[in-house]
Each structure stands twice: as structure tokens, then as C-alpha cells.
Amino acid sequence: MNTSAQPKGMVVVGNGMAGSRFVTEVRARDSRVPLTVYGAEPRQPYNRVLLSNVLAGRSRPDQIGLVDPAWYGDNAVDARLGVEVVRIDREAGVVHGSDGGAVPYETLVLATGSNSFVPPFPGTEGGLPAGAVAFRTLDDCRAIIEAARGAHRAVVIGGGLLGIEAARGLAGRGLDVVVLHRAGHLMERQLDPAAGKVLARTLRLLGVRSRLGADVTGLRIDRDGAAGPRVTGVELAASAGGGGPEVVEADLVVVACGVRPEVGLARAAGLEVDRGIVVDETLRSVTDPSVRALGECSQYGGTVYGLVAPAWEQAGVLADLVTGTDAAARFTGAREITRLKAAGVDLVSMGETHHGDDDPEVEIIQYADAGRGTYKKVSIRDGRVIGAILLGETGTAGTLTRLYDRAAPLPTDRLSLFFPGLGGAQPVDSPVRIPDGATICNCNNVSKGGIRACWEGGARTADEVCARTRAGTGCGGCRDAVEGIVSWLAERESVPAR
Ligand SMILES: Cc1cc2nc3c(=O)[nH]c(=O)nc-3n(C[C@H](O)[C@H](O)[C@H](O)COP(=O)(O)OP(=O)(O)OC[C@H]3O[C@@H](n4cnc5c(N)ncnc54)[C@H](O)[C@@H]3O)c2cc1C
């Protein structure tokens, strides 16, 4: 294929949350560089984080779009949506698409994300049977909603963040839901066992049962139906007492067993891949300086980040670098903060949460009221928050996030970290007391000062502030905080200065 007539510019592979953000960040800095983006999914990019809300019926698919399709044409971006890049020819500096086309590049940016991990259940080599769906894309989400119509019993395999959000969404649609989880407690990566127990209890009250230590060995499949193979249940390993495998019956099975970075293309092109594509702090492949990688397919400092905040931070850093806006920009790692998006369950977890009282280096402050579904824990080392769990009541999540994020010294009034406003003091989360430099929107790295500046620039509602600063447009968890700050600014303005 002759590509010599085409100008070499930037080619982005993957138009998910990282790739689409990178493209808009580049155009915000440089309107001229030739820019092509390939997206295997045949639609405008969307906020994958909010798929759980779509599954739960709290958002519609048309409300979670990220970049309007018209934007590409208006901004001279060659968007090849529904086209997968099938090969990278590094020697020629060309990518080849599934549409038979090819595009030359000077800089290649890989943002291929992850795929759902589906365990190799016997008999599913050709794909999952009808009624069994993994949960990663909008198509998956639609398939689950479709399958949930007319279904009564759902099994979710995997009790991590995604599995629990899916389970809660399905229970909200009236299904009888069981989560089968291999570990001894739910969300074991983010929670300690005590928190996992309180979470399981809360979920039970919301119609989601959890079965822990569950060793799923396969799917029970009816192969005789006229419409083809259909799932009828999930098989668990036989108990030590003998007998056949136990079957948990289900007419809908959601597989939420984690993700694997999509690195096949990079590996085939000879780039160094560990769990992800290995990059340095300029997000450059350690194998080839003309290739960069960001988002869930990349690995920096031994870590593959599975959250949107680091991916969006990387997008900004990389846009600064490749457009020459800031040659000193670097990605030096990110702190991981997880917020569950499940109706009726408030949960935020950050950092190291598994320390117990037996570690002399770490001070633990803990409060539990299982009856009310509340569990709070803060882990402190050298006077700084190194981890926290807030379950049931998350009123101080913003403050804890800021203390953790900036490794800032703890306030002397430690109880206010758990109980806002205790003792008559002004709550630490009050907009008055939040310093200007404090991050309010973690996904988009927007500070209180940024919100104030936006207000001073003329924005008068939380919607306007969110649209201009992007605060609240990631996981949406900071929306209340943004509204609080906007109301406070409005109040201040209406009170005449004395
Ligand atoms: C249901 C759900 C809930 C989540 N909740 C949260 C949350 O609360 N907070 C949080 O921080 N994160 C959450 N996440 C994770 C978050 O969505 C990811 O971290 C984020 O999407 C990563 O962005 P990415 O661009 O690296 O990958 P993706 O968003 O997966 O995008 C990768 C894109 O690349 C495309 N692609 C792959 N290979 C090719 C190819 N060869 N050619 C062309 N295109 C290709 C894929 O089709 C895909 O569209 C959630 C994820 C899911 C599924």
C-alpha cells in the first residue's frame, strides 16, 4: 500500500477514555499537526466509568458520550471509528487498519485499554453462550440489559468493584442476584475483611447475596434449544465430601473476573510488554522512541493503572510533550482512589487499607457500626494518611482524599475526619475551610482554586462550572462538592462586604 503521499503526523490507536482525551488535549494545544485516531468500537467515545449507571437505569447511553462525532470534522481529526488497527509496521512507520487502509506516523500513541478476562470455562472456547456476558463495553452493557428482561435469577461471577456495581444494578431491575466471589471477602483489593463483611451485609439488604470462597469451575449450558446454546447456571467445585459439582441456577450470568491489558498489537510489533506496554515517565515505549502508550494498556514503574484519573493525567502530560507545550512534563505515578457507584451503598477506598493493629509503624483509627452499614478506617504513618475506607457514610471523603492525595499532615481534630462538624467545629469539608490548592475532582485534577477561578470568570451554576473545568465529568463522585463550593461562592457574593 502506498502511503508516501500522506503527511506523517500522530496516529492514536484506541479511542476509549485515554485515547479520546489525548486527542482533545492535543487539539487544545495544536490545531495543525496531522492527527488520526482509530477506534475499534463503532461509535463516539463514551465514559466507560458510567456504564454501571446505565446498567442500573440511572443514565441513558446517549448521556455518557465524551466527544461529539462532529467535533472530529470541525477539528481536522481523521477519526476512523469502527476500524481496528491490525498491524504496526515499525520499520516503515505505518499502521494498518481492518478496513484495508494504512496511515504513516511520526508518533504512534497506543491507547488500546483492556479486555475483560473470561476464565477458560470448558465448552466456551467459541465464545460465551446466550445469557452470559462479560462487562466492559457499551455493547456488553446493552446485552446485559437485554438479557435481564425476562430473566429472574442472575449470577455475577466476581465480587470486585465491577461485579458489585453490576449486581446492584441487576437487583435494582428486580432480579434475584447472587455474587460468587473466590476470595474470602468482597472487593479484597480495596477493603479489609471487616469492611468486606459490612459491605456484604449492606448488599444483602439491597437484594444481593454474596457467596465467598466460591470456586467457579464452569457454566451449565443448555445446548438443545432452537436458538442455540444458552446458559442455565454456574458450576462450583465439588465439595470435599464428594458428589458432583454444585450448580447455582441462573438465566443471566455476568462475568466480572477482572481485566487484562490489550497488548497483542504491541507485542506483535516487538515492543517490550510486561503486564502492560512498558513506558518511561514521558510515556515513551522503552523499545521505540516513536511509540508512546497511555491508559490501561501501559505500564509505568511496574504499575498498570486501572482507573481513569491516571489515564487522563497521562493524556495531559503526553499532549504537553508531543506538542512541545511543556517539554518538562512527566508522569511520575498516581495515587489510586476507588469509589463504588451502586445505589444505596456509599463506599470510597484509597491507598493501603489492609494494615491491622499489629503493625507498630501504622496507626489505625477505626469506627464500625455494622447494624447501620457503617465502617470507617484511616491508616496513618508518620502523621500522614496512607489509606482509608469509608463505607456507609462518606461525608468526609473529600477531606480524606485531599489529605491522602497530597500526603498532607493530619488536622489535630482527628474525629472530624470521621464525623463532619463533631464538637461544633466547622466541618473540615466545609467549602470555607478547603484550601484553594485542594483537589476537588480527582478524575480531572480540578482544584477548589480552579472552581473559584471559573466562577470569577463568569460561570454561575454547578453545570457551567463542570462544563468549563470538566470537574464532575469522570466518575461523578465530586459533583456534590462542586455544588457546595458554587453555593458557597454565590452566598459570599450575595452578602455585602463589611
Ligand atoms: C463498568 C465499569 C466501571 C468502571 N468504573 C470506574 C470508576 O468508578 N473509576 C475509575 O477510575 N475507573 C473505572 N473503570 C475503569 C475505567 O473505565 C478505565 O480505567 C478506563 O476506561 C481506561 O481507559 P483506556 O482508554 O485505557 O481504555 P478503554 O476505555 O478500554 O479504551 C480502549 C479502547 O481502545 C480500543 N482498541 C483496542 N485495541 C484497538 C485496536 N487495535 N484498534 C483500534 N482500537 C482499539 C478499544 O475498543 C477501546 O474502545 C470502570 C470500568 C468499567 C468497565
Coordinates of C-alpha atoms and ligand atoms in Angstrom, one line a residue:
M1 CA 0.0 0.0 0.0
N2 CA 1.4 3.4 -1.0
T3 CA 1.3 5.8 2.0
S4 CA 4.1 8.1 0.8
A5 CA 1.7 10.9 -0.3
Q6 CA 0.2 11.2 3.2
P7 CA 1.8 13.6 5.7
K8 CA 3.3 11.9 8.7
G9 CA 1.8 13.0 12.0
M10 CA 0.3 11.5 15.0
V11 CA -1.7 8.2 15.0
V12 CA -3.6 7.2 18.0
V13 CA -4.8 3.6 18.4
G14 CA -7.7 3.3 20.7
N15 CA -10.5 5.9 21.1
G16 CA -11.6 4.9 24.7
M17 CA -11.2 7.1 27.7
A18 CA -7.5 7.7 27.4
G19 CA -7.2 7.9 23.6
S20 CA -10.2 10.3 23.2
R21 CA -8.9 12.5 26.0
F22 CA -5.5 12.6 24.5
V23 CA -6.8 13.6 21.1
T24 CA -8.8 16.5 22.5
E25 CA -5.8 17.6 24.7
V26 CA -3.6 17.7 21.6
R27 CA -6.1 19.8 19.6
A28 CA -6.4 22.2 22.5
R29 CA -2.7 22.8 22.1
D30 CA -2.0 22.4 18.4
S31 CA -4.6 22.8 15.7
R32 CA -2.3 21.8 12.8
V33 CA -0.5 18.5 13.5
P34 CA -2.0 15.8 11.3
L35 CA -3.9 13.6 13.7
T36 CA -5.6 10.3 13.1
V37 CA -7.5 8.2 15.7
Y38 CA -8.6 4.6 15.3
G39 CA -11.4 3.2 17.5
A40 CA -12.4 -0.4 17.2
E41 CA -15.8 0.4 18.8
P42 CA -18.1 1.7 16.1
R43 CA -19.3 4.8 17.9
Q44 CA -18.2 8.1 19.5
P45 CA -16.1 7.5 22.6
Y46 CA -18.1 7.3 25.9
N47 CA -17.5 7.5 29.6
R48 CA -16.9 3.8 30.4
V49 CA -17.0 4.5 34.2
L50 CA -20.6 5.5 33.9
L51 CA -21.7 2.1 32.3
S52 CA -22.7 0.9 35.8
N53 CA -25.1 3.8 35.9
V54 CA -26.5 2.8 32.5
L55 CA -26.9 -0.8 33.7
A56 CA -28.7 0.4 36.8
G57 CA -31.0 2.6 34.7
R58 CA -29.7 5.8 36.2
S59 CA -28.2 7.1 32.9
R60 CA -29.0 6.6 29.3
P61 CA -26.3 5.6 26.8
D62 CA -26.7 9.0 25.0
Q63 CA -25.9 10.8 28.2
I64 CA -22.4 9.3 28.6
G65 CA -20.8 10.4 25.3
L66 CA -17.4 12.0 25.6
V67 CA -16.6 13.6 22.2
D68 CA -19.3 14.7 19.8
P69 CA -18.8 13.0 16.4
A70 CA -19.0 16.4 14.7
W71 CA -16.0 17.6 16.7
Y72 CA -13.6 15.5 14.7
G73 CA -14.5 17.1 11.4
D74 CA -14.6 20.5 12.9
N75 CA -11.1 20.0 14.3
A76 CA -9.4 18.3 11.3
V77 CA -9.1 14.9 13.1
D78 CA -9.2 11.9 10.9
A79 CA -11.4 9.6 13.1
R80 CA -11.6 6.0 11.9
L81 CA -14.4 4.7 14.1
G82 CA -15.3 1.0 13.9
V83 CA -11.8 0.3 12.4
E84 CA -9.3 -1.8 14.3
V85 CA -5.6 -1.4 13.8
V86 CA -4.4 -4.9 12.9
R87 CA -0.7 -4.4 12.4
I88 CA 2.0 -1.9 13.2
D89 CA 5.0 -1.8 10.8
R90 CA 7.6 0.0 12.9
E91 CA 10.3 -0.2 10.3
A92 CA 8.1 1.7 7.7
G93 CA 6.3 3.8 10.5
V94 CA 2.9 2.7 9.3
V95 CA -0.2 1.3 10.9
H96 CA -2.6 -1.0 9.0
G97 CA -6.4 -1.0 9.7
S98 CA -9.0 -3.7 9.4
D99 CA -10.6 -1.6 6.6
G100 CA -7.5 -2.3 4.5
G101 CA -6.3 1.3 4.9
A102 CA -2.8 2.3 6.2
V103 CA -1.6 5.5 7.8
P104 CA 2.0 6.6 8.3
Y105 CA 3.1 8.1 11.6
E106 CA 5.9 10.1 13.1
T107 CA 4.5 9.5 16.6
L108 CA 2.4 6.5 17.4
V109 CA 0.2 6.5 20.5
L110 CA -1.2 3.3 21.8
A111 CA -4.3 3.6 24.0
T112 CA -5.8 0.1 23.5
G113 CA -7.1 -0.3 27.1
S114 CA -8.1 -3.6 28.5
N115 CA -10.4 -6.5 27.7
S116 CA -12.5 -8.4 30.2
F117 CA -10.8 -11.6 31.5
V118 CA -13.1 -14.5 30.9
P119 CA -11.9 -17.7 32.6
P120 CA -11.5 -20.6 30.1
F121 CA -14.7 -22.4 31.2
P122 CA -15.0 -25.8 29.4
G123 CA -17.2 -25.7 26.4
T124 CA -16.9 -21.9 25.9
E125 CA -13.9 -21.9 23.6
G126 CA -16.1 -20.5 20.8
G127 CA -17.5 -17.7 23.0
L128 CA -19.9 -17.4 25.8
P129 CA -23.4 -18.9 25.4
A130 CA -26.5 -16.7 25.2
G131 CA -27.4 -15.2 28.6
A132 CA -23.7 -15.0 29.7
V133 CA -22.0 -11.6 29.2
A134 CA -18.7 -10.0 30.3
F135 CA -18.9 -6.4 31.4
R136 CA -16.6 -3.9 29.7
T137 CA -18.2 -2.1 26.8
L138 CA -21.5 -0.3 25.9
D139 CA -22.4 -3.3 23.8
D140 CA -21.8 -5.6 26.8
C141 CA -24.0 -3.3 28.9
R142 CA -26.8 -3.3 26.3
A143 CA -26.5 -7.1 26.1
I144 CA -26.9 -7.5 29.9
I145 CA -29.9 -5.1 30.0
E146 CA -31.5 -7.1 27.1
A147 CA -30.8 -10.4 28.8
A148 CA -32.1 -9.1 32.1
R149 CA -35.6 -8.6 30.5
G150 CA -37.5 -11.7 31.2
A151 CA -34.7 -13.1 33.5
H152 CA -35.4 -13.9 37.1
R153 CA -32.1 -15.2 38.6
A154 CA -28.7 -13.6 37.9
V155 CA -25.3 -14.8 38.9
V156 CA -22.4 -12.4 38.9
I157 CA -19.0 -14.1 38.8
G158 CA -16.6 -11.8 40.6
G159 CA -17.1 -9.6 43.7
G160 CA -14.8 -6.8 42.8
L161 CA -15.9 -3.2 42.0
L162 CA -17.4 -4.1 38.6
G163 CA -19.1 -7.2 39.8
I164 CA -20.8 -5.4 42.7
E165 CA -21.9 -2.5 40.6
A166 CA -23.4 -4.9 38.1
A167 CA -25.1 -7.0 40.8
R168 CA -26.6 -3.9 42.4
G169 CA -27.8 -2.7 39.0
L170 CA -29.5 -6.0 38.3
A171 CA -31.1 -6.2 41.8
G172 CA -32.5 -2.7 41.1
R173 CA -34.1 -4.2 37.9
G174 CA -35.9 -6.7 40.1
L175 CA -33.7 -9.8 39.6
D176 CA -32.7 -12.2 42.3
V177 CA -28.9 -11.8 42.4
V178 CA -26.0 -13.9 43.8
V179 CA -22.4 -12.8 43.6
L180 CA -19.9 -15.6 43.5
H181 CA -16.5 -14.5 44.7
R182 CA -13.4 -16.6 45.0
A183 CA -11.7 -14.6 47.8
G184 CA -12.8 -14.6 51.5
H185 CA -14.3 -11.1 51.3
L186 CA -15.8 -8.7 48.7
M187 CA -13.5 -6.2 47.0
E188 CA -10.5 -7.7 48.7
R189 CA -8.1 -5.4 46.8
Q190 CA -9.6 -2.3 48.2
L191 CA -11.2 -3.4 51.5
D192 CA -10.0 -5.2 54.7
P193 CA -12.1 -8.2 55.8
A194 CA -14.2 -6.2 58.3
A195 CA -15.2 -3.7 55.6
G196 CA -15.9 -6.6 53.2
K197 CA -18.3 -8.1 55.8
V198 CA -20.2 -4.9 56.3
L199 CA -20.5 -4.4 52.6
A200 CA -21.8 -7.9 52.1
R201 CA -24.5 -7.2 54.8
T202 CA -25.5 -3.9 53.2
L203 CA -25.8 -5.6 49.8
R204 CA -27.9 -8.4 51.2
L205 CA -30.4 -5.8 52.5
L206 CA -30.5 -4.5 48.9
G207 CA -31.2 -7.9 47.4
V208 CA -27.7 -9.1 46.5
R209 CA -26.5 -12.2 48.2
S210 CA -22.8 -13.0 48.2
R211 CA -21.1 -16.4 48.3
L212 CA -17.5 -16.1 49.3
G213 CA -14.7 -18.6 48.7
A214 CA -16.7 -19.8 45.7
D215 CA -14.6 -21.8 43.2
V216 CA -16.4 -21.5 39.9
T217 CA -15.4 -24.3 37.5
G218 CA -17.8 -23.8 34.6
L219 CA -21.1 -22.8 33.2
R220 CA -24.1 -25.0 32.9
I221 CA -25.2 -24.7 29.3
D222 CA -28.4 -25.9 27.5
R223 CA -27.3 -26.8 24.0
D224 CA -30.6 -28.3 22.8
G225 CA -32.6 -25.0 22.4
A226 CA -33.7 -23.9 19.0
A227 CA -32.0 -20.5 19.5
G228 CA -28.6 -22.2 20.2
P229 CA -26.6 -22.7 23.4
R230 CA -27.9 -20.8 26.5
V231 CA -26.6 -20.6 30.0
T232 CA -28.7 -22.1 32.7
G233 CA -26.4 -21.9 35.7
V234 CA -22.9 -21.8 37.1
E235 CA -21.0 -24.8 38.4
L236 CA -19.0 -24.7 41.6
A237 CA -16.2 -27.2 42.5
A238 CA -17.5 -30.3 44.2
S239 CA -17.2 -30.2 48.0
A240 CA -14.6 -32.3 49.8
G241 CA -17.4 -34.7 50.8
G242 CA -17.7 -35.9 47.2
G243 CA -20.6 -35.8 44.8
G244 CA -21.0 -33.8 41.6
P245 CA -20.4 -30.1 41.2
E246 CA -22.9 -27.8 42.8
V247 CA -24.9 -25.8 40.4
V248 CA -26.2 -22.3 41.1
E249 CA -29.1 -21.8 38.6
A250 CA -29.3 -18.6 36.6
D251 CA -30.8 -17.3 33.5
L252 CA -28.3 -14.5 33.3
V253 CA -24.6 -14.7 34.1
V254 CA -22.4 -11.6 34.2
V255 CA -18.7 -12.4 34.1
A256 CA -16.7 -9.7 36.1
C257 CA -13.4 -11.5 36.7
G258 CA -11.1 -8.6 36.1
V259 CA -9.4 -7.3 33.0
R260 CA -6.2 -7.9 31.0
P261 CA -4.4 -5.1 29.2
E262 CA -4.9 -5.3 25.4
V263 CA -1.2 -5.6 24.4
G264 CA -1.4 -8.1 21.5
L265 CA -0.7 -5.4 18.8
A266 CA 2.3 -4.0 20.7
R267 CA 3.7 -7.4 21.4
A268 CA 3.4 -8.4 17.8
A269 CA 5.3 -5.2 16.8
G270 CA 8.2 -6.2 19.1
L271 CA 7.6 -3.6 21.8
E272 CA 8.6 -4.6 25.3
V273 CA 5.5 -5.8 27.2
D274 CA 5.3 -7.0 30.7
R275 CA 1.7 -6.9 32.0
G276 CA 1.3 -3.7 30.0
I277 CA 3.4 -1.8 27.4
V278 CA 6.5 -0.7 29.4
V279 CA 6.9 3.1 29.3
D280 CA 9.1 5.7 31.0
E281 CA 7.9 8.9 32.6
T282 CA 7.5 10.5 29.2
L283 CA 5.2 7.6 28.3
R284 CA 7.6 6.5 25.7
S285 CA 8.0 2.8 24.9
V286 CA 11.3 1.7 26.3
T287 CA 11.8 -0.2 23.0
D288 CA 11.0 2.5 20.4
P289 CA 11.1 6.3 21.0
S290 CA 8.5 7.0 18.3
V291 CA 5.9 4.9 20.2
R292 CA 4.1 6.1 23.3
A293 CA 1.4 4.3 25.4
L294 CA -1.1 5.5 27.9
G295 CA -4.1 4.3 29.9
E296 CA -4.8 0.8 30.9
C297 CA -2.6 -0.8 28.2
S298 CA 0.6 0.9 29.6
Q299 CA 2.8 0.0 32.5
Y300 CA 4.8 2.7 34.3
G301 CA 7.1 1.9 37.2
G302 CA 5.8 -1.6 37.4
T303 CA 2.2 -0.5 37.7
V304 CA -0.7 -0.8 35.3
Y305 CA -3.3 1.7 36.4
G306 CA -6.9 0.5 36.2
L307 CA -8.6 3.9 36.9
V308 CA -9.5 6.9 34.8
A309 CA -7.7 9.6 36.8
P310 CA -4.2 8.3 36.0
A311 CA -5.2 7.8 32.3
W312 CA -6.4 11.4 32.0
E313 CA -3.4 12.7 33.8
Q314 CA -1.2 10.8 31.3
A315 CA -3.2 12.2 28.4
G316 CA -2.4 15.8 29.6
V317 CA 1.3 15.0 30.1
L318 CA 1.6 13.4 26.8
A319 CA -0.2 16.2 24.9
D320 CA 2.2 18.7 26.6
L321 CA 5.2 16.6 25.4
V322 CA 4.2 15.8 21.9
T323 CA 3.0 19.3 21.0
G324 CA 6.1 20.9 22.6
T325 CA 3.9 22.8 25.0
D326 CA 5.9 21.6 28.0
A327 CA 9.0 19.6 27.4
A328 CA 9.5 19.0 31.1
A329 CA 6.0 17.4 31.6
R330 CA 6.3 14.0 33.3
F331 CA 4.0 11.2 34.6
T332 CA 5.5 10.0 37.8
G333 CA 2.8 7.8 39.1
A334 CA -0.6 8.3 40.7
R335 CA -2.5 7.5 43.9
E336 CA -5.4 5.2 43.5
I337 CA -8.8 6.2 44.8
T338 CA -11.8 4.0 44.2
R339 CA -15.4 5.0 44.6
L340 CA -18.2 2.4 44.3
K341 CA -21.2 3.6 42.2
A342 CA -24.0 1.4 43.5
A343 CA -27.3 2.9 44.6
G344 CA -27.7 2.6 48.4
V345 CA -24.0 1.8 49.0
D346 CA -21.6 4.6 49.7
L347 CA -18.1 3.5 49.6
V348 CA -14.7 5.1 49.0
S349 CA -11.4 3.4 49.4
M350 CA -7.9 4.7 48.9
G351 CA -4.3 3.6 49.4
E352 CA -3.2 1.0 51.9
T353 CA -6.2 -0.4 53.7
H354 CA -5.1 -3.8 55.0
H355 CA -2.9 -2.8 58.0
G356 CA -4.1 -4.2 61.3
D357 CA -3.2 -3.2 64.9
D358 CA -0.2 -5.5 64.8
D359 CA 1.9 -3.1 62.7
P360 CA 3.8 -0.7 65.1
E361 CA 4.6 1.7 62.2
V362 CA 1.0 2.3 61.3
E363 CA -1.7 4.0 63.5
I364 CA -5.2 2.8 62.8
I365 CA -8.4 4.8 63.6
Q366 CA -11.5 2.7 63.2
Y367 CA -15.2 3.1 63.7
A368 CA -17.7 0.4 62.9
D369 CA -21.5 0.2 63.3
A370 CA -22.4 -2.9 61.2
G371 CA -26.1 -2.5 62.1
R372 CA -26.2 0.8 60.2
G373 CA -23.8 -0.5 57.5
T374 CA -21.1 1.9 58.6
Y375 CA -17.4 1.2 58.6
K376 CA -14.6 3.8 58.6
K377 CA -10.9 3.3 58.9
V378 CA -8.0 5.6 58.4
S379 CA -4.4 4.3 58.3
I380 CA -1.7 6.8 59.3
R381 CA 2.0 6.6 59.1
D382 CA 4.3 9.4 60.2
G383 CA 1.3 11.7 60.8
R384 CA 0.0 11.2 57.2
V385 CA -2.9 9.3 55.8
I386 CA -1.7 6.3 53.8
G387 CA -5.1 4.7 53.3
A388 CA -8.7 4.9 54.2
I389 CA -12.0 3.2 53.9
L390 CA -15.3 5.0 54.2
L391 CA -18.4 2.7 53.9
G392 CA -21.9 3.7 54.7
E393 CA -21.2 7.4 55.3
T394 CA -18.8 9.2 53.0
G395 CA -19.3 12.8 54.1
T396 CA -15.6 13.3 54.8
A397 CA -14.4 11.5 51.7
G398 CA -13.3 14.8 50.1
T399 CA -11.1 15.8 53.0
L400 CA -9.5 12.3 53.4
T401 CA -8.9 12.2 49.6
R402 CA -7.1 15.5 49.8
L403 CA -5.0 14.5 52.8
Y404 CA -4.1 11.3 51.1
D405 CA -3.5 12.7 47.7
R406 CA -1.1 15.4 48.9
A407 CA 0.4 13.4 51.8
A408 CA -0.6 16.4 53.9
P409 CA -0.3 16.5 57.7
L410 CA -3.4 15.4 59.6
P411 CA -5.5 18.1 61.4
T412 CA -5.3 17.9 65.2
D413 CA -9.1 17.4 65.3
R414 CA -9.0 13.8 64.0
L415 CA -12.5 12.9 64.9
S416 CA -13.7 15.4 62.3
L417 CA -12.2 13.1 59.7
F418 CA -14.9 10.6 60.5
F419 CA -17.8 12.8 61.7
P420 CA -18.1 16.1 59.9
G421 CA -18.8 19.0 62.3
L422 CA -18.4 17.0 65.5
G423 CA -18.0 19.2 68.6
G424 CA -19.4 22.3 66.9
A425 CA -16.2 23.0 64.9
Q426 CA -16.7 23.9 61.3
P427 CA -16.7 20.7 59.3
V428 CA -13.3 20.1 57.6
D429 CA -15.2 19.5 54.4
S430 CA -16.9 22.9 54.5
P431 CA -16.1 25.0 51.4
V432 CA -14.8 27.7 53.7
R433 CA -12.1 25.6 55.1
I434 CA -11.0 23.8 51.9
P435 CA -7.7 25.4 50.8
D436 CA -7.6 26.7 47.2
G437 CA -5.0 24.2 46.2
A438 CA -7.0 21.2 47.3
T439 CA -8.1 18.8 44.5
I440 CA -11.9 18.6 44.3
C441 CA -12.2 16.5 41.1
N442 CA -9.7 13.7 41.3
C443 CA -10.5 12.3 37.8
N444 CA -9.8 15.6 36.1
N445 CA -7.4 17.1 38.7
V446 CA -9.5 20.3 39.3
S447 CA -8.8 22.2 42.5
K448 CA -11.0 24.4 44.6
G449 CA -9.0 27.4 43.2
G450 CA -9.8 26.2 39.7
I451 CA -13.5 26.2 40.5
R452 CA -13.2 29.6 42.1
A453 CA -11.4 31.0 39.1
C454 CA -14.1 29.6 36.8
W455 CA -16.7 31.3 39.0
E456 CA -14.8 34.5 38.8
G457 CA -14.7 34.0 35.0
G458 CA -18.5 34.2 34.9
A459 CA -19.8 30.6 35.5
R460 CA -22.7 30.8 37.8
T461 CA -24.1 27.3 38.1
A462 CA -22.5 23.9 39.0
D463 CA -23.4 22.8 35.5
E464 CA -21.5 25.7 33.9
V465 CA -18.5 25.1 36.2
C466 CA -18.5 21.4 35.4
A467 CA -18.7 22.1 31.7
R468 CA -15.9 24.6 31.7
T469 CA -13.5 22.8 34.2
R470 CA -14.5 19.2 33.4
A471 CA -14.9 18.7 37.2
G472 CA -17.6 16.0 37.9
T473 CA -17.3 14.5 34.4
G474 CA -15.3 11.4 35.3
C475 CA -16.8 9.2 38.0
G476 CA -19.1 12.0 39.1
G477 CA -18.2 11.5 42.8
C478 CA -17.2 15.1 43.4
R479 CA -20.5 16.6 42.0
D480 CA -21.8 17.4 45.5
A481 CA -18.6 19.0 46.5
V482 CA -18.6 21.2 43.3
E483 CA -22.2 22.2 44.1
G484 CA -21.3 23.0 47.7
I485 CA -18.4 25.3 46.5
V486 CA -20.6 27.0 43.9
S487 CA -23.4 27.7 46.5
W488 CA -20.8 29.0 49.0
L489 CA -19.4 31.3 46.3
A490 CA -22.9 32.5 45.5
E491 CA -23.7 33.1 49.1
R492 CA -20.5 35.0 49.6
E493 CA -21.3 37.2 46.7
S494 CA -24.8 38.0 47.9
V495 CA -23.6 39.1 51.4
P496 CA -22.4 42.7 51.3
A497 CA -18.8 43.1 52.5
R498 CA -18.5 44.8 55.9
Ligands
LIG1 C1 -18.3 -0.8 34.3 C2 -17.0 -0.1 34.6 C3 -16.9 0.8 35.6 C4 -15.7 1.4 35.9 N1 -15.7 2.3 37.0 C5 -14.6 3.0 37.2 C6 -14.6 4.0 38.3 O1 -15.5 4.2 39.0 N2 -13.5 4.8 38.4 C7 -12.4 4.6 37.6 O2 -11.4 5.4 37.8 N3 -12.4 3.7 36.6 C8 -13.4 2.9 36.4 N4 -13.5 2.0 35.4 C9 -12.2 1.8 34.6 C10 -12.1 2.8 33.5 O3 -13.2 2.8 32.7 C11 -10.8 2.6 32.7 O4 -9.7 2.8 33.6 C12 -10.6 3.5 31.5 O5 -11.7 3.3 30.6 C13 -9.3 3.2 30.8 O6 -9.2 3.9 29.6 P1 -8.4 3.4 28.3 O7 -8.6 4.3 27.3 O8 -7.1 3.0 28.7 O9 -9.2 2.0 28.0 P2 -10.6 1.9 27.3 O10 -11.6 2.9 27.8 O11 -11.0 0.4 27.5 O12 -10.4 2.2 25.8 C14 -9.6 1.4 24.9 C15 -10.2 1.5 23.5 O13 -9.3 1.0 22.6 C16 -9.9 0.3 21.6 N5 -9.0 -0.6 20.9 C17 -8.3 -1.6 21.4 N6 -7.5 -2.2 20.5 C18 -7.7 -1.5 19.4 C19 -7.1 -1.6 18.1 N7 -6.2 -2.5 17.7 N8 -7.5 -0.7 17.1 C20 -8.4 0.3 17.4 N9 -9.0 0.4 18.7 C21 -8.6 -0.5 19.6 C22 -11.0 -0.5 22.4 O14 -12.0 -0.9 21.5 C23 -11.5 0.6 23.4 O15 -12.5 1.3 22.8 C24 -14.6 1.3 35.1 C25 -14.7 0.4 34.0 C26 -15.8 -0.3 33.7 C27 -15.9 -1.3 32.6

